[in-house]
Coordinates of C-alpha atoms in Angstrom, one line a residue:
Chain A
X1 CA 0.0 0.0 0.0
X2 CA 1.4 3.3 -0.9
X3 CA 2.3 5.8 2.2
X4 CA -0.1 8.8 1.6
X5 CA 3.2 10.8 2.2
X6 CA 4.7 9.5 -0.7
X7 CA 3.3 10.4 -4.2
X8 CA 2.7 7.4 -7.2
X9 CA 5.7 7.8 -8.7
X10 CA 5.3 8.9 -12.6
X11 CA 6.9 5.9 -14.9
X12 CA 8.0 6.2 -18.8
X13 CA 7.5 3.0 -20.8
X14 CA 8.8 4.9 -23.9
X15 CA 11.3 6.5 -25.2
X16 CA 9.0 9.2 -26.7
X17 CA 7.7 9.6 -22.6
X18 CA 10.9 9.4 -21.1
X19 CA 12.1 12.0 -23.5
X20 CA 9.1 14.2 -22.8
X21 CA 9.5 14.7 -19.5
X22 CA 13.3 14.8 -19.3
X23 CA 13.1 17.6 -22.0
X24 CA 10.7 19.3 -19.7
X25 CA 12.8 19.4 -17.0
X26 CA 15.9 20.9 -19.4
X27 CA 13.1 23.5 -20.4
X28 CA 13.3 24.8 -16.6
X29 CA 16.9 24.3 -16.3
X30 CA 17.2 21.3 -14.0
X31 CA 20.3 18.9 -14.2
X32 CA 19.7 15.7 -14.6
X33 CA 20.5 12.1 -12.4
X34 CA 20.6 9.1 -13.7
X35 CA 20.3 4.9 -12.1
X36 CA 20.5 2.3 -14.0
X37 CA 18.9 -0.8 -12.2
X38 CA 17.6 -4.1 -13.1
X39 CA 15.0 -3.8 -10.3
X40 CA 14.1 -5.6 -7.4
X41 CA 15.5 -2.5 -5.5
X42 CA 18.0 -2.8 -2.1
X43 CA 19.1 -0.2 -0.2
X44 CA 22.4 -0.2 -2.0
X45 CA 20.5 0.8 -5.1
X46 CA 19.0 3.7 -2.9
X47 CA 22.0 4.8 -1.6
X48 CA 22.9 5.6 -5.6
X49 CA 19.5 7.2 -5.9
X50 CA 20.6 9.8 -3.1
X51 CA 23.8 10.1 -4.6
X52 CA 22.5 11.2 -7.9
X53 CA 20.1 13.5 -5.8
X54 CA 23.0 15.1 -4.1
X55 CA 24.2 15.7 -7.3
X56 CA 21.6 16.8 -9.8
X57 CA 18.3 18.7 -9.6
X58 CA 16.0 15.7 -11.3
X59 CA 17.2 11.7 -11.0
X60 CA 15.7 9.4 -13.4
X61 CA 16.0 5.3 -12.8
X62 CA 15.5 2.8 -15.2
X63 CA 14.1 -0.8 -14.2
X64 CA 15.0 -3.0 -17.1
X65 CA 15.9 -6.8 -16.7
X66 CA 18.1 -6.3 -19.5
X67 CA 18.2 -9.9 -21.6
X68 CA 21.4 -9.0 -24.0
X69 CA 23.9 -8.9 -20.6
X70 CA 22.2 -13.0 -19.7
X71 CA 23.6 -16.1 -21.4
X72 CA 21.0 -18.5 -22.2
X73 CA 21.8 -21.0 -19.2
X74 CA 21.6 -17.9 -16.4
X75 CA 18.9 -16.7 -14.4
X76 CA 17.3 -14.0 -16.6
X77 CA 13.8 -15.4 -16.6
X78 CA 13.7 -15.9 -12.4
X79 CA 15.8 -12.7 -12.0
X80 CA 13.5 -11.3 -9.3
X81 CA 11.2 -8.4 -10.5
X82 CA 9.2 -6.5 -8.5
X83 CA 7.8 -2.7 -10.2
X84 CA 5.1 -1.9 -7.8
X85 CA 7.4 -2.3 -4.8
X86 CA 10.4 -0.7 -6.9
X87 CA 8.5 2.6 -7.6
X88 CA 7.6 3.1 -3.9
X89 CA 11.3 2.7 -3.3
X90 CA 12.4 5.0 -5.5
X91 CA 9.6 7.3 -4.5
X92 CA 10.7 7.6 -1.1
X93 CA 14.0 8.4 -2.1
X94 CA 13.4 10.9 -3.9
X95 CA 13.5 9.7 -7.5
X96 CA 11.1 11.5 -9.8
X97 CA 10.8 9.5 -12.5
X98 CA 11.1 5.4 -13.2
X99 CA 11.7 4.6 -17.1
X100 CA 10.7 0.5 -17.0
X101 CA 10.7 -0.1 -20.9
X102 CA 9.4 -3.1 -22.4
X103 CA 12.0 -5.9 -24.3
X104 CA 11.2 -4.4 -27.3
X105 CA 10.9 -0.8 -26.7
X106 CA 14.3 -1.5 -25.8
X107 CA 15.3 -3.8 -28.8
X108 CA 12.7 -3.5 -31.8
X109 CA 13.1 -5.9 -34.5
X110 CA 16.1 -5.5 -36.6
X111 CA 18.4 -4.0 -34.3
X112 CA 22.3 -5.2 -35.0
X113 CA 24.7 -3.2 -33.7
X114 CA 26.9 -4.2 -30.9
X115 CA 29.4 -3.1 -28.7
X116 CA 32.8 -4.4 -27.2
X117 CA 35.0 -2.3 -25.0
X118 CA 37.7 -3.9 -24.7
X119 CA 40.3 -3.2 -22.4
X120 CA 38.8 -4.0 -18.5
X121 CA 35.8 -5.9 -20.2
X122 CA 38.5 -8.9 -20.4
X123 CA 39.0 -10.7 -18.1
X124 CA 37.4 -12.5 -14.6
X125 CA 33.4 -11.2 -15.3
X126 CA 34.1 -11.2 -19.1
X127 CA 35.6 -14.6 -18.6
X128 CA 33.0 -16.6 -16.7
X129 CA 30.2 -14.5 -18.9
X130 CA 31.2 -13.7 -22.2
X131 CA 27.7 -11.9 -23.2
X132 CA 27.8 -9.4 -20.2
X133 CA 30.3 -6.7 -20.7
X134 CA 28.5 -6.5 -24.3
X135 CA 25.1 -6.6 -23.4
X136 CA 25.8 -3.8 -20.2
X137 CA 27.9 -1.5 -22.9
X138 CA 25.1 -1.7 -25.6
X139 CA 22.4 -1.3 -22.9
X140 CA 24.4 1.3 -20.7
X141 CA 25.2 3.4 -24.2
X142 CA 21.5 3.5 -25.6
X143 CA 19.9 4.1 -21.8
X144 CA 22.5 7.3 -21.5
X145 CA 21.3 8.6 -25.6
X146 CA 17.5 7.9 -24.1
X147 CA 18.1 9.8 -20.9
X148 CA 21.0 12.0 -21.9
X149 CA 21.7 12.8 -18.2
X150 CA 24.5 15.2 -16.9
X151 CA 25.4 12.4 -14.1
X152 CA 24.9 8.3 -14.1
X153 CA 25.8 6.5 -10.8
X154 CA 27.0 3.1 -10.7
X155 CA 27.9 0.7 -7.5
X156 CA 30.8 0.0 -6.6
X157 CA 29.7 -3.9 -6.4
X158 CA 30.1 -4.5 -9.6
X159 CA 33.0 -3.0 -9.7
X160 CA 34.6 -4.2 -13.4
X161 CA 31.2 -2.9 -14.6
X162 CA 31.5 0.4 -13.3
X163 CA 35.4 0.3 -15.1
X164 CA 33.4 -0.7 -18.4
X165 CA 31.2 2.0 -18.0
X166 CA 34.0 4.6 -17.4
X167 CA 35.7 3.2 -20.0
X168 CA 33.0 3.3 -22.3
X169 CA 32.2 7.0 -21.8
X170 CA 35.7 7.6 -22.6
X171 CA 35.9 5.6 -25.8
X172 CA 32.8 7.1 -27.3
X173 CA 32.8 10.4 -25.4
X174 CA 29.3 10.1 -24.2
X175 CA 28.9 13.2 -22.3
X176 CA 28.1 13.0 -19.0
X177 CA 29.6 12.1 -15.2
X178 CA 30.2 8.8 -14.5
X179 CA 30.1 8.3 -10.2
X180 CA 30.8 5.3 -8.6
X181 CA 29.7 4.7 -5.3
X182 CA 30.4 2.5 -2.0
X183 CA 29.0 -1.1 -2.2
X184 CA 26.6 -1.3 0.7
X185 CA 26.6 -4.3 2.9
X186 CA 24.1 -6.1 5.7
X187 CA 25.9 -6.2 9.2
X188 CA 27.5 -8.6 8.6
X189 CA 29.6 -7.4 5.8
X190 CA 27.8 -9.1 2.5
X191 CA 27.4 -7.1 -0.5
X192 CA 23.7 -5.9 -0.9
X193 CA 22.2 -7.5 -4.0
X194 CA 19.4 -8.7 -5.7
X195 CA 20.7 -12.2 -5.8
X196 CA 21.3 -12.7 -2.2
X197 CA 16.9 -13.6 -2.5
X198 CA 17.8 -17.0 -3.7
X199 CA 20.1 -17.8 -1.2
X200 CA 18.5 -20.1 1.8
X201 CA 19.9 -19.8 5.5
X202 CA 22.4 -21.9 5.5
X203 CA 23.9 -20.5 2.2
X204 CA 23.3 -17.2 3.3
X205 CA 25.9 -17.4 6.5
X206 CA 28.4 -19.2 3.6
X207 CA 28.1 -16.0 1.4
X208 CA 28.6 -13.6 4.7
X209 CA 31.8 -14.9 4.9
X210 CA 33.4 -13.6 1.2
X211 CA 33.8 -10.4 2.4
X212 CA 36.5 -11.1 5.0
X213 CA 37.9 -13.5 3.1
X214 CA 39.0 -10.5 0.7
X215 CA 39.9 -8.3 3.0
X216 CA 42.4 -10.5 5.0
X217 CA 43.8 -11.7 1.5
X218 CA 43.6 -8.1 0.4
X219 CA 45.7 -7.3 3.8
X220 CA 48.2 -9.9 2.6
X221 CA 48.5 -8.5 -0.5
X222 CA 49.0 -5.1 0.1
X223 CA 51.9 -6.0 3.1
X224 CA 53.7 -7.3 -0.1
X225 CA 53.2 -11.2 -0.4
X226 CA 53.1 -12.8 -3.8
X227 CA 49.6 -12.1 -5.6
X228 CA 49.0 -15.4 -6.6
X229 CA 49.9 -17.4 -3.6
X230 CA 47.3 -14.5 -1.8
X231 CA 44.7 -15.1 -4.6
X232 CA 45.1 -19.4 -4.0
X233 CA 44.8 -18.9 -0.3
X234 CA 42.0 -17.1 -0.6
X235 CA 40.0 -19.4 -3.2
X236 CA 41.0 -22.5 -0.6
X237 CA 38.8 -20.0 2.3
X238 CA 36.1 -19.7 0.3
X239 CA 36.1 -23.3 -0.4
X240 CA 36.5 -24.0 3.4
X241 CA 33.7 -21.9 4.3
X242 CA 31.2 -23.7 1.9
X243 CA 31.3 -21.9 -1.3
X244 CA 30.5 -25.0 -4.2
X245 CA 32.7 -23.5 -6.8
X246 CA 34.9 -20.3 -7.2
X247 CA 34.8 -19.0 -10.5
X248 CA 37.7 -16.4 -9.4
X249 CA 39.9 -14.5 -6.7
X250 CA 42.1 -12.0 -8.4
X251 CA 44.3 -9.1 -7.4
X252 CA 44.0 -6.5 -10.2
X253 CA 44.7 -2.8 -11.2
X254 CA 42.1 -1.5 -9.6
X255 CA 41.6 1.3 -13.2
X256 CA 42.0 -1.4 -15.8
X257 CA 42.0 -4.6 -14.5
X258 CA 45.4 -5.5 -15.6
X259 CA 47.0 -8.6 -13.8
X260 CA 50.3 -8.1 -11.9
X261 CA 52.7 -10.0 -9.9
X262 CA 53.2 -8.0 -6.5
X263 CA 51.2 -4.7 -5.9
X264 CA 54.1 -2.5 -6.3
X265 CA 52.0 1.1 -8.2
X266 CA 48.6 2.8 -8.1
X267 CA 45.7 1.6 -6.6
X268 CA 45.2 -2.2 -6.7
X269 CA 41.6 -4.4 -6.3
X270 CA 40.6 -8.1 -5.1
X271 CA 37.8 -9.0 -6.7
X272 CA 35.8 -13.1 -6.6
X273 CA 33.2 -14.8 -7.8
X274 CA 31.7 -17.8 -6.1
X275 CA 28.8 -20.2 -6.5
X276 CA 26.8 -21.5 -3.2
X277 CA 24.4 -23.7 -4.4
X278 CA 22.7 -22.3 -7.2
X279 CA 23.7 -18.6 -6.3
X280 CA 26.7 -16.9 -7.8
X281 CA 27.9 -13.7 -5.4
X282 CA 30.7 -11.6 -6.6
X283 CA 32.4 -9.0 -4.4
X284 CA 34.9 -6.6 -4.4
X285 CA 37.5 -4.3 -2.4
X286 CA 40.5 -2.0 -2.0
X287 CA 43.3 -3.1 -1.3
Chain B
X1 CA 44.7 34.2 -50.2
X2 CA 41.3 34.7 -47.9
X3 CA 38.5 36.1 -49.8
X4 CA 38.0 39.8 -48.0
X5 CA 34.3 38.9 -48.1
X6 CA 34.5 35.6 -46.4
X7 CA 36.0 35.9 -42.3
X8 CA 38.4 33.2 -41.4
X9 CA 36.6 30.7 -40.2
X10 CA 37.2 29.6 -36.8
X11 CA 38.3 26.6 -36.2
X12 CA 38.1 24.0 -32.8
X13 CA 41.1 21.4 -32.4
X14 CA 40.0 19.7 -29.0
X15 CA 36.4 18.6 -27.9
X16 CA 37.2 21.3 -25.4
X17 CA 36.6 23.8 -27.7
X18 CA 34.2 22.5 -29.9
X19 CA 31.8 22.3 -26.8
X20 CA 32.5 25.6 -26.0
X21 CA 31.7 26.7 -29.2
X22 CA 28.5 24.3 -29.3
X23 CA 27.4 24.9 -25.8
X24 CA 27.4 28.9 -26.5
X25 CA 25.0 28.4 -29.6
X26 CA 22.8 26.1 -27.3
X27 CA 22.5 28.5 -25.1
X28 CA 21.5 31.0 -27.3
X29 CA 18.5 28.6 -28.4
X30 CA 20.1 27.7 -31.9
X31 CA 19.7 24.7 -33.6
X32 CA 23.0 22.6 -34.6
X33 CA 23.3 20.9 -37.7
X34 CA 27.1 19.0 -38.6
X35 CA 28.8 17.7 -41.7
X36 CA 31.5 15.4 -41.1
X37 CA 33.7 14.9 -43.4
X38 CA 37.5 13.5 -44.3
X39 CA 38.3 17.0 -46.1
X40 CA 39.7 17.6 -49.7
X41 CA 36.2 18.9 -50.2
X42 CA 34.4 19.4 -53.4
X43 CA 30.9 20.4 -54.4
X44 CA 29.3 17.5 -52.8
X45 CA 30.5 18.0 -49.5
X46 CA 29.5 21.9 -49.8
X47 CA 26.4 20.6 -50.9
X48 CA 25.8 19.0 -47.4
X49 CA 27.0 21.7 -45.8
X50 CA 24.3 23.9 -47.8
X51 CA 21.2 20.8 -46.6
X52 CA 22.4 21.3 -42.9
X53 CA 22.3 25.0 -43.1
X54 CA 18.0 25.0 -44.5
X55 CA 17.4 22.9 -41.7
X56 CA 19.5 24.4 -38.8
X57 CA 20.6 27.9 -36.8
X58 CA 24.5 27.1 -36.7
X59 CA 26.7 24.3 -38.9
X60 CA 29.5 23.0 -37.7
X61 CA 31.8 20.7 -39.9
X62 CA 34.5 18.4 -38.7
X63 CA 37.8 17.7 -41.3
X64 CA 39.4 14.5 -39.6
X65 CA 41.2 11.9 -42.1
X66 CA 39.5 9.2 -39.9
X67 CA 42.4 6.2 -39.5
X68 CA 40.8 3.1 -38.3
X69 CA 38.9 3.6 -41.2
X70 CA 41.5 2.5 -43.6
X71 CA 43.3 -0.8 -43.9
X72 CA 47.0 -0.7 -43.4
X73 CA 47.6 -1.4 -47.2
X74 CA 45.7 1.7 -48.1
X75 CA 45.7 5.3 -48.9
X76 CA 45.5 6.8 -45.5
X77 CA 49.1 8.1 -45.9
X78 CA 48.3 10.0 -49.6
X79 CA 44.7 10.7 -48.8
X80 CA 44.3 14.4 -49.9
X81 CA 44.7 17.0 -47.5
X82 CA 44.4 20.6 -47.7
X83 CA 43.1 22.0 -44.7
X84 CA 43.1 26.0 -45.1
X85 CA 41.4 25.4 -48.8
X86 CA 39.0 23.1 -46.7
X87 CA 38.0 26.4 -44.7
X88 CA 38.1 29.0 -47.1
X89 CA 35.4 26.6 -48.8
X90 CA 33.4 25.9 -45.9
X91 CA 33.4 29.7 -44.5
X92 CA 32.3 30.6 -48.3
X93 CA 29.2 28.2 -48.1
X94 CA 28.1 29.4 -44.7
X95 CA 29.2 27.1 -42.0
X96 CA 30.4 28.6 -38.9
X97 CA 32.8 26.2 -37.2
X98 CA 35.8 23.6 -38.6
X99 CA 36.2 21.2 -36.1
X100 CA 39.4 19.1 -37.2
X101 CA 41.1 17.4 -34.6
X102 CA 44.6 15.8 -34.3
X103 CA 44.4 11.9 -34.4
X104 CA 45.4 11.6 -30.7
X105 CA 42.6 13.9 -29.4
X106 CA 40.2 11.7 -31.1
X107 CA 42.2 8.4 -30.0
X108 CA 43.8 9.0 -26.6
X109 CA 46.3 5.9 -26.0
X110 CA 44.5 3.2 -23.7
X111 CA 41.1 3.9 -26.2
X112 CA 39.6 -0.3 -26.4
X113 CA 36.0 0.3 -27.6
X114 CA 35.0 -0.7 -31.2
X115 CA 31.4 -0.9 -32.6
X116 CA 29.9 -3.6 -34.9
X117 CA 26.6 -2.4 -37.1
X118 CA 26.1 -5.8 -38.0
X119 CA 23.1 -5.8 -40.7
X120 CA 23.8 -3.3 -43.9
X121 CA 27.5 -3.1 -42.8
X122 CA 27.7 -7.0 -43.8
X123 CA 29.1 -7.7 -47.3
X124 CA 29.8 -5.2 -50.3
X125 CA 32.1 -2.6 -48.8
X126 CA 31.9 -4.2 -45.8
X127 CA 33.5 -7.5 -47.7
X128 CA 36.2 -5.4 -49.3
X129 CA 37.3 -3.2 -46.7
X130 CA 36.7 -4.9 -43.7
X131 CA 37.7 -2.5 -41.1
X132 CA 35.8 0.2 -42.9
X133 CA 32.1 0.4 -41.1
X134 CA 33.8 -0.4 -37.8
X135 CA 35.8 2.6 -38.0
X136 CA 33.1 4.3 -39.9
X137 CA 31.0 3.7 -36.6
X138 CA 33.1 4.5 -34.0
X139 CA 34.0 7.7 -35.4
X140 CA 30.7 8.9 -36.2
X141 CA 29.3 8.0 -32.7
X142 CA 32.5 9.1 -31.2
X143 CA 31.7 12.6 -33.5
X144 CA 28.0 12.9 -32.5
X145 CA 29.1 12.6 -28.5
X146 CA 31.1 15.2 -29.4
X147 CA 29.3 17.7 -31.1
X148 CA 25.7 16.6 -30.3
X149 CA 24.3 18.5 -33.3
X150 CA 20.5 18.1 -33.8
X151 CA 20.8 17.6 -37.7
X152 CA 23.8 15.1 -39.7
X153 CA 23.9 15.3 -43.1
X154 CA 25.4 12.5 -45.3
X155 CA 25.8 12.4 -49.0
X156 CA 24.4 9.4 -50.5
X157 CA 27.5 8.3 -52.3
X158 CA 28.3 6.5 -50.3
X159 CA 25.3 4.5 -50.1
X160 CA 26.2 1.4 -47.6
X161 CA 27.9 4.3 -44.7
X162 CA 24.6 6.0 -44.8
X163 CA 22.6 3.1 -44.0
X164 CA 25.2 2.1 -41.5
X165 CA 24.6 5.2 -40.1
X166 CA 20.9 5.3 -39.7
X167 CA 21.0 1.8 -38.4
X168 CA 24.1 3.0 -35.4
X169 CA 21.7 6.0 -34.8
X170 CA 18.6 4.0 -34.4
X171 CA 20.6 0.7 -32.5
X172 CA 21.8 3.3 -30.0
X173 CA 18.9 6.1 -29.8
X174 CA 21.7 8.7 -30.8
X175 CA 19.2 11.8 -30.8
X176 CA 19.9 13.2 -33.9
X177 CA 18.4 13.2 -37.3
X178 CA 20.4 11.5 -40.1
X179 CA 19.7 13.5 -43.6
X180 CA 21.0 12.2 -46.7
X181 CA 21.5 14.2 -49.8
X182 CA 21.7 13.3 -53.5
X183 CA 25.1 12.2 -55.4
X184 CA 26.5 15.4 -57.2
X185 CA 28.7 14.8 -60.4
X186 CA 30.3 16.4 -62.8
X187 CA 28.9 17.1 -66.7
X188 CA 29.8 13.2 -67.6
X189 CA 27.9 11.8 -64.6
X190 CA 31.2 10.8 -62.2
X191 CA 30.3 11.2 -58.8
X192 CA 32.1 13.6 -57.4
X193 CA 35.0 12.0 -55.2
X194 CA 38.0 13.3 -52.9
X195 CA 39.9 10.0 -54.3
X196 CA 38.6 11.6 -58.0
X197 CA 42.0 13.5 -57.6
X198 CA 44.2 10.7 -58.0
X199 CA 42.9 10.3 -61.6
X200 CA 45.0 10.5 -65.0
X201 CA 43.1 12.2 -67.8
X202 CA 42.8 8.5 -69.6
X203 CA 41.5 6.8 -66.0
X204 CA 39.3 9.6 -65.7
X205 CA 37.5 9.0 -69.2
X206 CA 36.8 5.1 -67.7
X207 CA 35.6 6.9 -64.6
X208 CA 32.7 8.6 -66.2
X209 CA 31.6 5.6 -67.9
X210 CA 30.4 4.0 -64.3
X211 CA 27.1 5.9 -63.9
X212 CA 26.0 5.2 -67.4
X213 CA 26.6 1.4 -66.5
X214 CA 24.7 1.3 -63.4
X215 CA 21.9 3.4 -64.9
X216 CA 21.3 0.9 -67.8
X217 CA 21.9 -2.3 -65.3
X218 CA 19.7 -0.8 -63.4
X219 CA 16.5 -0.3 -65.9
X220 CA 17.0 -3.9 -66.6
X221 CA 16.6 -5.1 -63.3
X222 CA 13.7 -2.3 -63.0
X223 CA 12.1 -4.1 -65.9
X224 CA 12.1 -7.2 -64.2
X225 CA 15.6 -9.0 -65.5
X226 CA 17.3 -11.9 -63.2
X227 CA 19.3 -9.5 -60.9
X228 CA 22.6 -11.9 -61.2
X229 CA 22.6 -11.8 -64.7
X230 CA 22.5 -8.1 -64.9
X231 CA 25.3 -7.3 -62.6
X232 CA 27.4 -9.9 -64.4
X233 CA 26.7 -7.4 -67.6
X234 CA 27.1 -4.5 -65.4
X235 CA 30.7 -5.9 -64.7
X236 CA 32.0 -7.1 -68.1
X237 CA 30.5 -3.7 -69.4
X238 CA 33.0 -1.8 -66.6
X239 CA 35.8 -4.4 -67.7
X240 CA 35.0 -3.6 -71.3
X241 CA 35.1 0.7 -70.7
X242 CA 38.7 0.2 -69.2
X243 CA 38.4 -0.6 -65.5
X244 CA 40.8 -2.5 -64.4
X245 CA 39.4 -4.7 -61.6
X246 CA 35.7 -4.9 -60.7
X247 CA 35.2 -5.2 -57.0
X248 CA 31.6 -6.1 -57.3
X249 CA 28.6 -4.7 -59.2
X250 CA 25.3 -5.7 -56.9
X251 CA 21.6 -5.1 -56.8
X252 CA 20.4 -4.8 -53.0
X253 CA 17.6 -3.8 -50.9
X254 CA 18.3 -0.1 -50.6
X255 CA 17.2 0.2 -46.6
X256 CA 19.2 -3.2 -45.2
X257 CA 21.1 -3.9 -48.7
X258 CA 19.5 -7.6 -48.3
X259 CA 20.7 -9.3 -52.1
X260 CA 17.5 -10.6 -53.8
X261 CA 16.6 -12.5 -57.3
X262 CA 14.3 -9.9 -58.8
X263 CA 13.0 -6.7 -58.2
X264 CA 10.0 -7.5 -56.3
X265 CA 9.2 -5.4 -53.3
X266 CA 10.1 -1.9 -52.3
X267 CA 12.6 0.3 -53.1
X268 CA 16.6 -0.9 -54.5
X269 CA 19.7 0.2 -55.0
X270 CA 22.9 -0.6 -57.6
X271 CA 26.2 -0.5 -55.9
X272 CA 29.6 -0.7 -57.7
X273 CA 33.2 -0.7 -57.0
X274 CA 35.6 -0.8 -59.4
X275 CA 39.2 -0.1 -59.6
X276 CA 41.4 1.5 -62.5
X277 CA 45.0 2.2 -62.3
X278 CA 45.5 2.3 -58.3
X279 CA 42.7 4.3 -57.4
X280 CA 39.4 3.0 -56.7
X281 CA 35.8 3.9 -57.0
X282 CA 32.7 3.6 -55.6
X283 CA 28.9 4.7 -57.1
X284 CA 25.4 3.7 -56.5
X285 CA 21.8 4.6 -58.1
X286 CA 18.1 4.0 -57.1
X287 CA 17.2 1.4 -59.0

């Protein structure tokens, strides 16, 4: 039941609408904020709402389950989706507008081109999921030509995403602000994310433990031990803790992802991915 | 020697400035229409210039010799260039801003993204030069970012790029409108090319016999003719008039250039390219 304090929030199914009221809010000289979500709204999703509002006079989110960034085997069609709940969310926040296009609003027939970035799209994510970084550039591209907002913010969670992005921006110069922000976690350190639904109690105190796993491997790391034998270690824990398969644990360049031997210059990254039971997590931090 | 009549025409080397530039007419409420081009221009490119100036406030053009548009064995290295001719030309048919950039403010080192059209940039061109549309793509979005002009105008020439085009600007909602203008030639029919320039006066009397070809090919597949057998006439016809290598002569769908057997349904097009001596030629006709 909506709160009578908070307003229906207005939602664009169309370009044509989403355009309309943008444009009316350039009209009156408002800067604009932009979300990208695929739904099913936490409060780390919220947290980038505020951050655009900080930011920007007007914030915009999209909820769009976007099928070009799923491979056929993964969870697109269960991917949790729930609009109603989603606009109150974003209501309450402060958003002023939800664009929630349809497939093919989003993809009419005949559509061809794609995109590949390159560069930090290689690699761990790209790896394990070779139709994500191109599904997220095409997607992330035409959602910033549909919103054409002056700032887009992005977690930190998926953090070789939000290097995509950045990257992306660059290559084509699309222009507007890229911001990343924290990844917020419960209290006991998880990521936030719309996965963690599927995940039943006892999986869900397996998947708390990932974070400190990082961090003390991340500690070891940065105090100058050999990134491999740190990233091994590390993939052992989370096996140890009851994590079914890790995809990775890897010690990167935190800008482009590059591998390297010891950290030795400029900021550095750990970043995993792990499956309990059916549930893949990924997680990120500085090291 | 500048024209008293004509001001030097300013001209914008770095996004930087070309946004400043833009940016002042926007906020003056003016319209922006752009013409991009590869310089060395002739009457056809003016003639673009001239379409984006009855349709918008302010025209900007950019002169960039794109390079991941050419293969390594071609004529990036000799391709015409003649930059303070290029402005006293544009300044004389009324647009207001050059914007030619420097090959490293267009692709900063570290630059990974690249763009596939898919679709009408398959085959034909696309067969012959096949890093051509990809470098045709990026720099046309990477151009559109940058000067975020209302109107683009394209000449029709080159037939296959425009259709690339409009399919990159619909694929990725760019919000601008795509124009394309008529072919112009000389008294003989040759459409008038940059490359035109690297013709002796003996290659240049086999030049002017392409349109003629294409037209008469053309009424024959019109008039209902086997479209292979036509172009196979088309091609010995070009062998017979002195070119030295045909490159394909092909009947397509004009929108997707789709090959069919006959003329059946909606609107085609006849495509050539042909070489003589080293320089080779591209022209195309409504069929």
């Amino acid at each position: 039941m909506a709160d009578l304090e908070t307003p229906a929030l207005p939602v664009a199914r169309t370009i044509a609408e989403l355009r309309e009221t943008v444009s009316g809010w350039r009209r009156q000289g408002f800067s604009v904020g932009f979300v990208p979500t695929m739904g099913a709204l936490h409060d780390g999703h919220l947290s980038l709402v505020r951050a655009a509002i900080e930011r920007t006079d007007k914030v915009v989110a999209s909820v769009f389950v976007n099928p070009t960034q799923f491979a056929a085997h993964e969870d697109l069609g269960t991917y949790p989706r729930q609009e109603a709940r989603d606009a109150e969310l974003l209501a309450g926040a402060g958003c002023e507008l939800m664009y929630a296009p349809a497939v093919e609003e989003m993809y009419p027939a005949g559509a061809t081109t794609r995109i590949d970035v390159g560069g930090p799209a290689a690699g761990l994510e790209g790896a394990f999921r070779p139709q994500m970084f191109g599904g997220v550039a095409l997607v992330v591209a035409k959602l910033f030509n549909q919103v054409q907002p002056d700032v887009a913010v992005f977690g930190e969670k998926d953090w070789q995403q939000l290097m995509v992005v950045r990257r992306l921006v660059r290559d084509l110069d699309i222009p507007v602000e890229i911001v990343g922000m924290p990844t917020a976690r419960d209290g006991h350190g998880l990521a936030l994310s719309s996965r963690n639904a599927y995940l039943s109690a006892a999986e869900l105190e397996t998947a708390r433990r990932l974070n400190g796993v990082l961090a003390e491997a991340g500690a070891r790391a940065a105090a100058g031990e050999a990134v491999q034998a740190v990233e091994a270690d590390a993939a052992d824990a989370l096996l140890g803790a009851g994590f079914d398969v890790v995809d990775y644990v890897a010690i990167r360049r935190a800008e482009d992802l590059a591998p390297f031997e010891r950290i030795i210059d400029g900021p550095a990254r750990i970043l995993a991915a792990a499956r309990v039971g059916r549930t893949r997590l990924i997680d990120n931090l500085a090291v």
